[in-house]
Short mmCIF file of C-alpha atoms in Angstrom, two decimals:
data_model
loop_
_atom_site.label_atom_id
_atom_site.label_comp_id
_atom_site.label_asym_id
_atom_site.label_seq_id
_atom_site.Cartn_x
_atom_site.Cartn_y
_atom_site.Cartn_z
CA MET A 5 -3.12 24.88 13.21
CA THR A 6 -0.89 26.34 16.18
CA ASP A 7 1.75 28.93 15.79
CA GLU A 8 4.01 25.79 17.15
CA ASP A 9 2.94 23.52 14.07
CA ARG A 10 3.86 26.17 11.68
CA ILE A 11 7.23 26.73 13.12
CA ARG A 12 8.00 22.68 12.87
CA LEU A 13 7.26 22.99 9.02
CA SER A 14 10.02 23.75 6.77
CA THR A 15 9.87 26.71 4.34
CA LYS A 16 9.02 24.35 1.54
CA GLN A 17 6.30 22.45 3.60
CA ARG A 18 4.82 25.78 4.48
CA GLU A 19 4.93 27.06 0.87
CA PHE A 20 2.78 24.15 0.10
CA VAL A 21 0.38 24.10 3.22
CA GLU A 22 -0.34 27.98 2.33
CA SER A 23 -0.48 27.89 -1.59
CA PRO A 24 -3.85 29.04 -2.80
CA ILE A 25 -6.73 26.41 -3.88
CA GLU A 26 -5.37 25.50 -6.90
CA GLU A 27 -3.83 22.74 -8.73
CA VAL A 28 -0.48 22.10 -6.76
CA LEU A 29 2.08 19.29 -6.63
CA LEU A 30 4.32 18.29 -3.84
CA ILE A 31 7.25 16.02 -4.72
CA ALA A 32 8.12 14.37 -1.43
CA PRO A 33 10.52 11.47 -0.92
CA ALA A 34 10.23 8.93 1.58
CA GLY A 35 10.52 10.57 5.12
CA CYS A 36 10.20 14.27 3.80
CA GLY A 37 7.17 15.03 5.55
CA LYS A 38 4.59 14.68 2.98
CA THR A 39 1.76 13.16 5.07
CA GLU A 40 2.19 16.13 7.90
CA ALA A 41 2.07 18.57 4.80
CA LEU A 42 -0.98 17.54 3.71
CA ALA A 43 -2.63 17.51 7.17
CA ALA A 44 -1.43 20.94 7.60
CA ARG A 45 -2.96 22.05 4.36
CA VAL A 46 -6.12 21.05 5.61
CA ALA A 47 -5.99 22.71 8.85
CA HIS A 48 -4.81 25.86 7.18
CA LEU A 49 -7.39 26.13 4.83
CA VAL A 50 -10.04 25.47 7.67
CA ASP A 51 -8.15 28.38 9.95
CA THR A 52 -8.48 30.75 6.97
CA GLY A 53 -11.93 29.95 6.33
CA GLU A 54 -11.59 28.60 2.71
CA ILE A 55 -13.27 25.35 4.20
CA LYS A 56 -16.36 25.93 6.04
CA VAL A 57 -18.80 23.35 7.13
CA PRO A 58 -20.68 21.84 5.32
CA ARG A 59 -18.15 21.84 2.81
CA LYS A 60 -15.33 19.81 3.21
CA ALA A 61 -11.69 18.63 2.10
CA LEU A 62 -11.64 15.18 0.43
CA ALA A 63 -8.31 13.46 1.02
CA LEU A 64 -7.97 10.38 -1.43
CA SER A 65 -5.36 7.78 -1.35
CA PHE A 66 -4.38 4.51 -3.08
CA SER A 67 -4.29 1.85 -0.35
CA ASN A 68 -6.14 1.35 3.05
CA LYS A 69 -2.55 1.99 4.91
CA ALA A 70 -2.06 5.40 3.50
CA LYS A 71 -5.87 6.23 4.16
CA ALA A 72 -5.02 5.38 7.84
CA ASN A 73 -1.75 7.60 7.79
CA ILE A 74 -3.61 10.68 6.70
CA ALA A 75 -6.55 10.19 9.18
CA THR A 76 -4.00 9.92 12.05
CA ARG A 77 -2.03 13.08 11.21
CA LEU A 78 -5.18 15.05 10.65
CA SER A 79 -6.07 13.70 14.14
CA ALA A 80 -2.92 15.06 15.54
CA THR A 81 -2.79 18.42 13.69
CA MET A 82 -6.25 19.13 14.27
CA GLY A 83 -7.74 17.34 17.13
CA ASN A 84 -11.32 15.82 17.04
CA ARG A 85 -12.58 18.41 14.69
CA TRP A 86 -10.77 17.23 11.75
CA ASN A 87 -13.67 14.51 10.70
CA ARG A 88 -16.15 17.57 10.60
CA ASN A 89 -13.89 19.32 8.09
CA ALA A 90 -12.47 16.23 6.29
CA ASP A 91 -13.27 12.94 4.55
CA VAL A 92 -10.59 10.49 3.95
CA MET A 93 -11.06 7.39 1.51
CA ASN A 94 -9.38 5.22 -0.66
CA LEU A 95 -9.92 5.72 -4.54
CA HIS A 96 -11.84 2.25 -4.87
CA GLY A 97 -14.03 3.20 -1.58
CA PHE A 98 -14.84 6.60 -3.08
CA SER A 99 -15.92 5.09 -6.48
CA ALA A 100 -17.90 2.56 -4.47
CA ARG A 101 -19.64 5.30 -2.52
CA VAL A 102 -20.23 7.09 -5.79
CA ILE A 103 -21.97 4.17 -7.15
CA GLN A 104 -23.88 2.99 -4.11
CA ALA A 105 -25.38 6.66 -3.72
CA HIS A 106 -26.06 7.78 -7.39
CA GLY A 107 -25.65 4.50 -9.59
CA LYS A 108 -29.49 4.89 -10.36
CA ALA A 109 -28.36 7.71 -12.49
CA ILE A 110 -27.12 5.52 -15.31
CA GLY A 111 -29.34 2.49 -14.82
CA LEU A 112 -27.25 0.45 -12.64
CA ASP A 113 -28.95 -2.29 -10.56
CA PRO A 114 -28.44 -1.63 -6.90
CA ALA A 115 -28.40 -5.22 -6.13
CA LEU A 116 -25.00 -5.25 -7.59
CA VAL A 117 -22.27 -6.84 -5.54
CA LEU A 118 -19.16 -4.72 -4.79
CA PRO A 119 -15.71 -6.29 -5.47
CA ASP A 120 -14.72 -9.25 -2.83
CA LYS A 121 -10.85 -9.80 -3.00
CA VAL A 122 -11.30 -13.33 -1.74
CA TRP A 123 -14.07 -14.10 -4.42
CA TYR A 124 -11.89 -12.64 -7.00
CA GLN A 125 -9.10 -15.07 -6.06
CA ARG A 126 -11.31 -18.11 -6.02
CA ALA A 127 -12.99 -16.88 -9.29
CA CYS A 128 -9.97 -16.56 -11.03
CA LYS A 129 -8.45 -20.01 -9.84
CA SER A 130 -11.63 -21.72 -10.94
CA VAL A 131 -11.23 -20.27 -14.93
CA GLY A 132 -7.70 -21.40 -14.99
CA VAL A 133 -5.66 -18.30 -14.15
CA ASN A 134 -2.38 -19.21 -12.45
CA TYR A 135 1.10 -17.97 -11.80
CA ASN A 136 2.41 -17.88 -15.58
CA ASN A 137 -0.84 -16.35 -17.01
CA SER A 138 -2.01 -14.14 -14.35
CA ALA A 139 -0.28 -11.01 -15.41
CA GLU A 140 -1.75 -11.04 -19.07
CA PHE A 141 -4.95 -12.03 -17.74
CA GLU A 142 -5.00 -8.90 -15.46
CA ARG A 143 -3.88 -6.61 -18.35
CA VAL A 144 -6.48 -7.66 -20.79
CA LEU A 145 -9.06 -7.05 -17.87
CA ARG A 146 -7.81 -3.96 -16.82
CA ASN A 147 -7.42 -2.59 -20.35
CA ALA A 148 -11.21 -3.65 -21.57
CA LYS A 149 -12.45 -1.78 -18.36
CA SER A 150 -10.57 1.11 -18.99
CA GLY A 151 -12.25 4.62 -19.03
CA PRO A 152 -15.76 5.46 -18.71
CA VAL A 153 -17.24 2.44 -20.91
CA ASP A 154 -20.49 0.45 -20.79
CA ASP A 155 -20.69 -3.21 -20.53
CA GLN A 156 -21.21 -4.00 -24.20
CA LEU A 157 -17.72 -2.26 -25.12
CA VAL A 158 -16.06 -4.23 -22.15
CA MET A 159 -17.47 -7.71 -23.94
CA ASP A 160 -16.19 -6.16 -27.22
CA ARG A 161 -12.55 -5.28 -26.12
CA LEU A 162 -12.36 -8.77 -24.58
CA THR A 163 -13.54 -10.82 -27.64
CA ASP A 164 -10.98 -8.74 -29.87
CA ALA A 165 -8.12 -9.57 -27.12
CA GLY A 166 -9.03 -13.26 -27.55
CA ASN A 167 -8.27 -13.98 -23.85
CA SER A 168 -10.45 -16.92 -23.34
CA LEU A 169 -9.60 -16.86 -19.42
CA ALA A 170 -10.89 -13.08 -19.37
CA LEU A 171 -13.89 -13.83 -21.16
CA LYS A 172 -14.78 -16.68 -18.75
CA PHE A 173 -14.16 -14.64 -15.72
CA GLU A 174 -16.35 -11.83 -17.03
CA ARG A 175 -19.30 -13.92 -17.83
CA GLN A 176 -18.97 -15.56 -14.24
CA LEU A 177 -18.89 -11.95 -12.67
CA ARG A 178 -22.10 -10.89 -14.73
CA ASP A 179 -23.91 -14.05 -14.20
CA GLU A 180 -23.58 -13.50 -10.34
CA SER A 181 -24.20 -9.58 -10.72
CA ARG A 182 -20.79 -8.80 -9.11
CA LEU A 183 -18.35 -6.01 -9.73
CA ASP A 184 -14.70 -6.34 -10.06
CA PHE A 185 -12.29 -3.50 -8.81
CA ASN A 186 -11.73 -2.16 -12.38
CA ASP A 187 -15.51 -1.77 -12.53
CA LEU A 188 -15.37 0.40 -9.65
CA LEU A 189 -13.39 2.91 -11.42
CA ARG A 190 -15.10 2.49 -15.01
CA LEU A 191 -18.45 2.96 -13.40
CA GLY A 192 -17.57 5.64 -11.09
CA GLN A 193 -16.42 7.67 -13.95
CA ARG A 194 -19.83 6.92 -15.71
CA VAL A 195 -21.68 8.08 -12.74
CA LEU A 196 -20.01 11.12 -12.52
CA GLN A 197 -20.38 11.98 -16.33
CA VAL A 198 -23.84 13.12 -15.06
CA ASP A 199 -23.79 16.73 -14.65
CA ALA A 200 -25.85 16.97 -11.62
CA VAL A 201 -24.16 13.98 -9.54
CA ARG A 202 -20.65 15.68 -10.59
CA GLU A 203 -21.70 18.98 -9.12
CA ILE A 204 -22.94 17.50 -6.01
CA TYR A 205 -19.35 16.30 -5.16
CA ARG A 206 -17.41 19.75 -6.66
CA LEU A 207 -20.00 21.67 -4.28
CA HIS A 208 -19.64 19.46 -1.34
CA PHE A 209 -15.81 19.47 -1.27
CA SER A 210 -13.59 22.56 -1.22
CA VAL A 211 -10.67 21.18 -2.18
CA VAL A 212 -9.43 17.28 -2.94
CA LEU A 213 -5.92 16.23 -1.77
CA VAL A 214 -4.31 13.18 -3.35
CA ASP A 215 -1.70 11.29 -1.50
CA GLU A 216 1.02 8.84 -3.10
CA VAL A 217 -0.29 9.90 -6.56
CA GLN A 218 2.64 8.01 -8.23
CA ASP A 219 0.19 4.70 -7.28
CA LEU A 220 -2.37 5.83 -9.17
CA SER A 221 -3.79 4.26 -12.76
CA TRP A 222 -4.81 6.75 -15.55
CA ASP A 223 -8.43 6.20 -14.65
CA GLN A 224 -8.00 6.94 -11.04
CA PHE A 225 -6.20 10.26 -11.96
CA GLU A 226 -9.19 10.77 -14.37
CA LEU A 227 -11.66 10.21 -11.52
CA VAL A 228 -9.93 12.83 -9.22
CA LYS A 229 -9.82 15.44 -12.15
CA THR A 230 -13.60 15.05 -12.50
CA ILE A 231 -14.17 16.30 -8.96
CA SER A 232 -11.48 18.64 -8.22
CA SER A 233 -12.24 21.20 -11.09
CA GLY A 234 -8.72 21.70 -11.57
CA CYS A 235 -8.03 22.50 -7.75
CA ALA A 236 -6.49 19.30 -6.69
CA SER A 237 -3.36 19.14 -4.17
CA TYR A 238 -1.38 16.33 -5.34
CA ALA A 239 1.35 14.84 -3.14
CA GLY A 240 4.07 11.89 -3.97
CA ASP A 241 7.26 10.80 -5.39
CA PRO A 242 7.98 9.21 -8.74
CA ALA A 243 10.78 7.06 -7.21
CA GLN A 244 8.30 5.16 -5.28
CA GLY A 245 5.91 4.32 -7.99
CA ILE A 246 5.74 0.54 -7.58
CA TYR A 247 2.38 -0.20 -8.88
CA ALA A 248 2.87 -0.36 -12.54
CA PHE A 249 1.84 -4.31 -12.47
CA ALA A 250 -1.40 -2.81 -11.18
CA GLY A 251 -1.93 -0.39 -13.81
CA ALA A 252 -0.46 2.94 -12.08
CA GLU A 253 1.32 5.05 -14.67
CA PRO A 254 3.81 7.34 -12.80
CA ASP A 255 5.58 8.95 -15.19
CA ARG A 256 2.47 9.83 -17.44
CA ILE A 257 0.48 11.24 -14.35
CA PHE A 258 3.31 13.49 -13.16
CA THR A 259 4.19 14.89 -16.90
CA GLU A 260 0.28 15.77 -16.94
CA ILE A 261 0.19 17.50 -13.53
CA GLU A 262 3.48 19.34 -14.06
CA SER A 263 1.94 20.65 -17.23
CA THR A 264 -0.75 22.23 -15.53
CA ALA A 265 -0.05 22.78 -11.43
CA GLY A 266 0.26 26.57 -10.65
CA GLN A 267 3.22 25.36 -8.30
CA VAL A 268 5.33 22.42 -8.31
CA ILE A 269 7.31 22.00 -4.69
CA THR A 270 10.15 19.62 -4.09
CA LEU A 271 11.19 18.45 -0.41
CA ASN A 272 14.61 16.89 -0.12
CA GLU A 273 14.97 16.94 3.93
CA CYS A 274 14.26 13.76 5.50
CA HIS A 275 13.60 13.45 8.73
CA ARG A 276 13.17 9.58 9.11
CA SER A 277 16.66 8.35 7.95
CA SER A 278 20.26 8.62 9.24
CA PRO A 279 23.25 9.80 7.31
CA ALA A 280 24.48 6.39 6.43
CA VAL A 281 21.24 5.24 5.35
CA ILE A 282 20.86 8.29 3.10
CA ARG A 283 23.73 7.77 1.48
CA ALA A 284 22.71 4.30 0.47
CA ILE A 285 19.44 5.53 -0.77
CA ILE A 286 21.18 8.31 -2.78
CA VAL A 287 23.44 5.79 -4.86
CA ILE A 288 19.90 4.45 -5.92
CA ALA A 289 18.40 7.69 -6.35
CA ARG A 290 21.07 8.81 -8.62
CA ARG A 291 20.43 6.28 -11.03
CA MET A 292 16.58 7.24 -11.47
CA SER A 293 17.83 10.87 -11.47
CA SER A 294 15.36 11.43 -8.45
CA THR A 295 15.76 13.73 -5.46
CA GLU A 296 18.85 13.50 -3.47
CA LEU A 297 18.04 13.61 0.10
CA GLU A 298 19.73 15.56 3.00
CA CYS A 299 19.54 14.32 6.64
CA ALA A 300 17.34 17.15 8.60
CA SER A 301 18.66 16.40 11.97
CA PRO A 302 21.85 14.34 11.73
CA GLU A 303 22.42 14.98 15.54
CA LYS A 304 19.63 12.57 16.16
CA PHE A 305 21.74 9.66 15.12
CA PRO A 306 24.71 8.41 17.29
CA GLY A 307 27.61 7.73 15.05
CA GLY A 308 25.79 8.64 11.92
CA GLY A 309 23.82 5.27 11.76
CA VAL A 310 24.76 1.69 10.05
CA VAL A 311 24.86 0.31 6.48
CA ALA A 312 25.99 -3.30 6.74
CA THR A 313 26.55 -6.15 3.99
CA VAL A 314 26.38 -10.08 4.53
CA ARG A 315 27.13 -12.53 1.89
CA CYS A 316 26.00 -16.30 2.88
CA ASN A 317 26.35 -19.46 1.48
CA ASP A 318 22.64 -20.16 0.65
CA PRO A 319 19.33 -18.85 1.65
CA ASP A 320 19.33 -20.99 4.70
CA ASP A 321 22.37 -19.99 5.98
CA GLU A 322 20.97 -16.40 5.04
CA SER A 323 18.15 -16.71 7.27
CA VAL A 324 20.37 -17.92 10.20
CA VAL A 325 22.55 -15.13 9.77
CA VAL A 326 19.81 -12.42 9.61
CA VAL A 327 17.91 -13.78 12.73
CA GLN A 328 21.02 -13.97 14.84
CA ASN A 329 21.72 -10.33 14.08
CA ALA A 330 17.88 -9.39 14.66
CA ARG A 331 18.51 -11.10 18.12
CA ARG A 332 21.75 -9.26 18.62
CA ILE A 333 20.22 -5.90 18.05
CA LEU A 334 17.17 -6.69 20.16
CA ASP A 335 19.32 -7.98 23.11
CA LYS A 336 21.02 -4.51 22.81
CA ASP A 337 17.90 -2.42 22.87
CA ALA A 338 14.65 -4.27 23.06
CA SER A 339 12.65 -0.72 22.02
CA VAL A 340 13.72 -1.07 18.36
CA SER A 341 11.75 -2.22 15.63
CA ILE A 342 13.21 -4.36 12.68
CA GLY A 343 11.87 -4.97 9.46
CA ILE A 344 12.85 -7.83 7.52
CA ILE A 345 11.97 -7.31 3.80
CA VAL A 346 11.90 -10.11 1.14
CA ARG A 347 10.93 -10.41 -2.38
CA ARG A 348 10.41 -14.24 -2.62
CA GLY A 349 7.60 -15.95 -0.38
CA THR A 350 10.40 -19.01 -0.05
CA ARG A 351 12.87 -16.53 1.78
CA LEU A 352 10.03 -15.49 3.91
CA GLY A 353 9.10 -19.14 4.73
CA SER A 354 12.70 -19.71 5.65
CA VAL A 355 13.09 -16.46 7.98
CA ARG A 356 9.71 -17.53 9.77
CA SER A 357 10.74 -21.13 10.18
CA ARG A 358 13.81 -19.89 11.88
CA LEU A 359 12.36 -17.43 14.16
CA ASP A 360 9.91 -19.93 15.18
CA ASP A 361 13.06 -22.39 15.88
CA VAL A 362 14.52 -19.76 18.11
CA GLY A 363 11.71 -18.65 19.89
CA LEU A 364 11.94 -14.97 18.74
CA ASN A 365 8.31 -13.24 18.45
CA TYR A 366 7.65 -11.65 15.18
CA GLU A 367 4.83 -10.00 13.43
CA ASP A 368 4.04 -11.15 9.92
CA TRP A 369 2.72 -8.21 7.74
CA THR A 370 1.63 -10.78 5.15
CA ALA A 371 -0.86 -12.60 7.21
CA PRO A 372 -4.67 -11.57 6.83
CA THR A 373 -4.66 -11.24 10.59
CA HIS A 374 -1.90 -8.71 10.89
CA VAL A 375 -4.26 -5.50 10.75
CA ALA A 376 -5.04 -4.46 14.27
CA PRO A 377 -8.60 -2.81 13.76
CA ILE A 378 -9.63 -6.31 11.80
CA VAL A 379 -8.40 -8.44 14.66
CA GLU A 380 -10.10 -6.05 17.45
CA LEU A 381 -13.32 -6.55 15.63
CA MET A 382 -12.90 -10.15 15.63
CA VAL A 383 -11.89 -10.10 19.19
CA SER A 384 -15.18 -7.80 20.28
CA ASN A 385 -17.31 -10.34 17.93
CA VAL A 386 -16.17 -13.80 18.98
CA VAL A 387 -18.04 -14.72 21.92
CA ASP A 388 -21.35 -13.72 20.64
CA ALA A 389 -19.88 -15.75 17.41
CA GLU A 390 -19.40 -19.13 19.67
CA THR A 391 -22.40 -18.84 21.29
CA PHE A 392 -24.52 -18.63 17.90
CA SER A 393 -23.71 -22.15 17.20
CA ARG A 394 -21.90 -25.19 18.45
CA GLU A 395 -20.87 -25.87 14.67
CA ILE A 396 -17.39 -24.14 14.07
CA THR A 397 -18.23 -23.32 10.47
CA GLU A 398 -21.44 -21.72 11.74
CA GLN A 399 -19.58 -19.90 14.14
CA ILE A 400 -16.81 -18.43 11.89
CA ALA A 401 -19.51 -17.32 9.09
CA GLU A 402 -21.37 -15.45 12.13
CA LEU A 403 -18.38 -13.66 12.99
CA LYS A 404 -18.01 -12.25 9.53
CA VAL A 405 -21.35 -11.22 9.73
CA LEU A 406 -21.08 -9.73 12.94
CA CYS A 407 -17.63 -8.01 12.11
CA LEU A 408 -18.89 -6.64 8.73
CA HIS A 409 -22.03 -4.89 10.38
CA SER A 410 -19.26 -2.49 11.89
CA VAL A 411 -17.78 -1.54 8.34
CA ASP A 412 -19.22 1.16 5.93
CA GLU A 413 -20.99 -0.74 3.16
CA TRP A 414 -18.86 1.28 0.78
CA ASP A 415 -15.24 0.67 2.26
CA ILE A 416 -14.64 -2.21 -0.03
CA ASP A 417 -11.07 -2.70 1.18
CA VAL A 418 -11.65 -3.14 4.86
CA ILE A 419 -14.86 -5.37 3.63
CA GLY A 420 -11.98 -7.63 1.89
CA GLU A 421 -9.60 -7.41 5.17
CA VAL A 422 -12.75 -8.78 7.46
CA ILE A 423 -13.44 -11.66 4.86
CA ALA A 424 -9.82 -12.73 4.56
CA ALA A 425 -9.32 -12.64 8.28
CA CYS A 426 -12.39 -14.78 9.08
CA ASP A 427 -11.49 -17.16 6.42
CA GLU A 428 -7.99 -17.56 8.16
CA MET A 429 -9.76 -18.64 11.15
CA THR A 430 -11.01 -21.97 8.97
CA GLU A 431 -7.25 -22.82 8.69
CA ARG A 432 -6.54 -22.00 12.37
CA VAL A 433 -9.21 -24.22 13.92
CA ARG A 434 -8.29 -27.26 11.86
CA HIS A 435 -5.39 -27.44 14.43
CA GLY A 436 -7.62 -27.83 17.38
CA LEU A 437 -8.17 -24.13 18.46
CA THR A 438 -11.48 -22.92 19.56
CA LEU A 439 -12.52 -20.21 17.51
CA ARG A 440 -11.82 -17.62 20.48
CA GLN A 441 -8.32 -19.48 20.78
CA ALA A 442 -7.74 -18.89 17.15
CA VAL A 443 -8.76 -14.86 17.19
CA GLN A 444 -6.66 -14.35 20.53
CA ALA A 445 -3.65 -16.02 18.70
CA CYS A 446 -3.47 -13.39 16.01
CA LYS A 447 -0.27 -11.54 15.93
CA ARG A 448 -0.76 -8.03 14.72
CA ALA A 449 0.61 -4.56 14.96
CA GLY A 450 -0.42 -2.89 18.36
CA ASP A 451 -2.70 -0.23 17.09
CA ILE A 452 -3.53 1.56 13.97
CA ASP A 453 -1.85 4.81 15.45
CA SER A 454 1.38 3.05 15.97
CA PRO A 455 1.48 0.36 13.58
CA VAL A 456 5.21 -0.57 14.07
CA CYS A 457 5.99 -1.96 17.30
CA PRO A 458 9.24 -2.79 18.75
CA GLY A 459 10.51 -6.19 17.70
CA VAL A 460 10.79 -8.51 14.25
CA HIS A 461 8.38 -7.86 11.50
CA LEU A 462 8.18 -9.69 8.12
CA LEU A 463 6.99 -8.05 5.05
CA ASN A 464 7.64 -7.60 1.44
CA ALA A 465 8.37 -4.34 -0.21
CA HIS A 466 4.77 -3.50 -1.25
CA ILE A 467 2.94 -4.21 2.31
CA GLY A 468 5.95 -2.14 3.87
CA LYS A 469 5.36 0.81 1.64
CA GLY A 470 4.62 4.05 3.70
CA GLN A 471 6.02 2.64 6.92
CA GLU A 472 9.24 2.90 8.88
CA PHE A 473 11.59 0.66 10.95
CA ASP A 474 14.56 1.31 13.23
CA TRP A 475 16.42 -1.40 11.48
CA VAL A 476 15.69 -2.66 7.75
CA MET A 477 17.09 -6.07 6.52
CA VAL A 478 16.65 -6.22 2.74
CA MET A 479 17.15 -9.97 1.98
CA GLY A 480 18.20 -11.77 -1.36
CA MET A 481 20.01 -9.22 -3.26
CA GLU A 482 20.91 -11.48 -6.02
CA ASP A 483 20.09 -11.08 -9.86
CA GLY A 484 16.95 -12.73 -10.60
CA VAL A 485 15.60 -11.68 -7.24
CA VAL A 486 16.37 -7.93 -7.06
CA PRO A 487 15.66 -7.58 -9.97
CA ASP A 488 13.08 -10.22 -10.39
CA PHE A 489 14.04 -12.53 -13.13
CA ARG A 490 10.63 -11.43 -15.09
CA ALA A 491 11.84 -7.87 -15.31
CA THR A 492 13.29 -8.43 -19.03
CA ASP A 493 12.39 -4.94 -20.57
CA GLU A 494 13.65 -1.40 -19.34
CA ARG A 495 10.15 -0.22 -17.91
CA ALA A 496 10.25 -3.34 -15.80
CA GLN A 497 13.75 -2.84 -14.63
CA GLU A 498 12.93 0.84 -13.79
CA GLU A 499 10.01 -0.64 -11.59
CA GLU A 500 12.57 -3.08 -9.83
CA LEU A 501 14.80 -0.11 -9.19
CA ARG A 502 12.13 1.83 -7.69
CA THR A 503 11.19 -1.12 -5.42
CA LEU A 504 14.65 -1.39 -4.44
CA HIS A 505 14.55 2.27 -3.19
CA VAL A 506 11.21 1.81 -1.50
CA MET A 507 12.60 -1.30 0.43
CA LEU A 508 16.15 0.99 1.45
CA SER A 509 13.77 3.94 2.56
CA ARG A 510 11.98 2.28 5.12
CA ALA A 511 15.23 2.26 7.50
CA LYS A 512 15.79 4.75 10.15
CA PHE A 513 18.96 4.35 11.79
CA GLY A 514 20.37 1.10 10.26
CA LEU A 515 20.31 -0.78 6.82
CA ALA A 516 21.45 -4.12 6.09
CA ILE A 517 21.46 -6.03 2.72
CA THR A 518 22.36 -9.83 2.30
CA ALA A 519 22.96 -12.26 -0.60
CA ALA A 520 23.40 -15.84 -0.88
CA ASN A 521 26.17 -17.32 -3.29
CA MET A 522 23.57 -20.18 -4.13
CA GLN A 523 20.24 -20.35 -4.73
CA PHE A 524 17.40 -22.70 -4.51
CA THR A 525 15.16 -23.75 -7.25
CA GLN A 526 12.74 -26.15 -8.31
CA TYR A 527 15.25 -27.85 -10.36
CA GLY A 528 17.77 -27.94 -7.60
CA SER A 529 20.88 -25.63 -6.44
CA ARG A 530 22.32 -22.94 -8.65
CA THR A 531 25.40 -20.40 -8.34
CA ALA A 532 23.55 -16.93 -7.54
CA GLU A 533 25.13 -13.70 -9.43
CA LEU A 534 25.13 -10.35 -7.01
CA SER A 535 22.28 -8.06 -7.89
CA PRO A 536 23.59 -5.49 -10.56
CA TRP A 537 22.74 -2.77 -7.59
CA TRP A 538 24.93 -4.55 -4.82
CA ASN A 539 28.47 -2.81 -5.49
CA GLU A 540 26.87 0.42 -5.61
CA ILE A 541 25.30 0.01 -2.19
CA SER A 542 28.03 -1.94 -0.76
CA ALA A 543 30.31 0.90 -1.14
CA THR A 544 28.49 3.09 1.03
CA ALA A 545 28.61 0.31 3.92
CA THR A 546 29.88 1.07 7.17
CA GLU A 547 30.38 -2.30 8.34
CA SER A 548 30.33 -6.04 7.43
CA TRP A 549 28.21 -8.93 9.16
CA ASN A 550 30.37 -11.53 7.91
#
């Protein structure tokens, strides 16, 4: 790390970067330089000789996006030497690597098939899992596989739970010698209970860094503790914990870390958002008793930024207004990025249709073919796939095989992305396109180092987490949408509030919130009530777009 890098860090960031190898927690709200601090910590430990080849730092994350962000920041901070000194993985990928390398230590069959998201979705549908029962199905399955438990105890737990769908799914899983994502964590923990295996990882990694710790489940947290020997560097923000539905336990995990960490360091200088946007974020942060941000460089934002409100007649009218304002902003400055964030798929479809009608290009982050590296893999292999056969289905199957040859066998999330993207080609060629035309028509981010290009981006709160846009438009600020109508207890309401906080904090210069007076349901139209958080945010507005 250069002297210039050190000067660029804030006092609190340097305190984290230069802390000794011990358990340390960095609480860092959105835009406060968390990923930069993690990368700088690795560089500092290498420069001071505390990480020496062949030992490395291990940086773990919850998602592929967070993994890519850390790798990009490490490359920017350390240059080409970074991958000699650090490994970057997500937690499922790390578990898969442990199981593949050392599964025989607990008698696992090496022919076990690693998790496949596409297979999982199809299997769930085949056993009768649907929108109404999926949450309970996933909860029962997750609880049955919690901890380093063996296969028999899993079946005993499922039997006791009495969920026939979960039992049927688990039998199908075992009949096909497959693992699901919950299996990765329980079996990874079991393998690491073997003293010799655990010692391999403790000796190989001088320090373990964990990004987005608020997204971890307790099993993932236990996995980290097993290999880190009480010397992990954790970074995250409780206010951004929006994965409770997937088993994350941010409150429990932060409480545990704070009770054992040698240092707890909190950042509050936001380098991302304008003063106006920060004022809107603060009103939500106060509801959560969360860190209140300060704008690190207000001079970067002419006029202090914008917070706008829009009230519309119905969702169709809302889509028209959002697209009109997106076009107005881009006509004024074509270099800006605009993130349109929705909670409901129907709203996303309405905006997508309106953008198509007016001919305004956009990137749909919910599409399997949005991920740039995956599309590049397909582009580089599509010619060979077409020459393999004249039959289009065989071409797509060969494309999948060729792309997977370039992916590490333990990187199950990327494998899932490849499979989903290739399967999407099956739908596209039904409209008369050749496979090559279908691949070349994919709309995706420009590259992994700069995932947010100028223009319009369609996404939901969870996909957009960790990203930033010059402008953000949050649609559907009505009760029943934000918060979701299924959030009926206090814990669910708190998660909805955190989800809103994440959506707002994606914005750099400008933020707009929109709401419809009427909602469309399967039973017809009905009057919509404003979100309970609308008035507090609108009180910070600098302008109205009505």
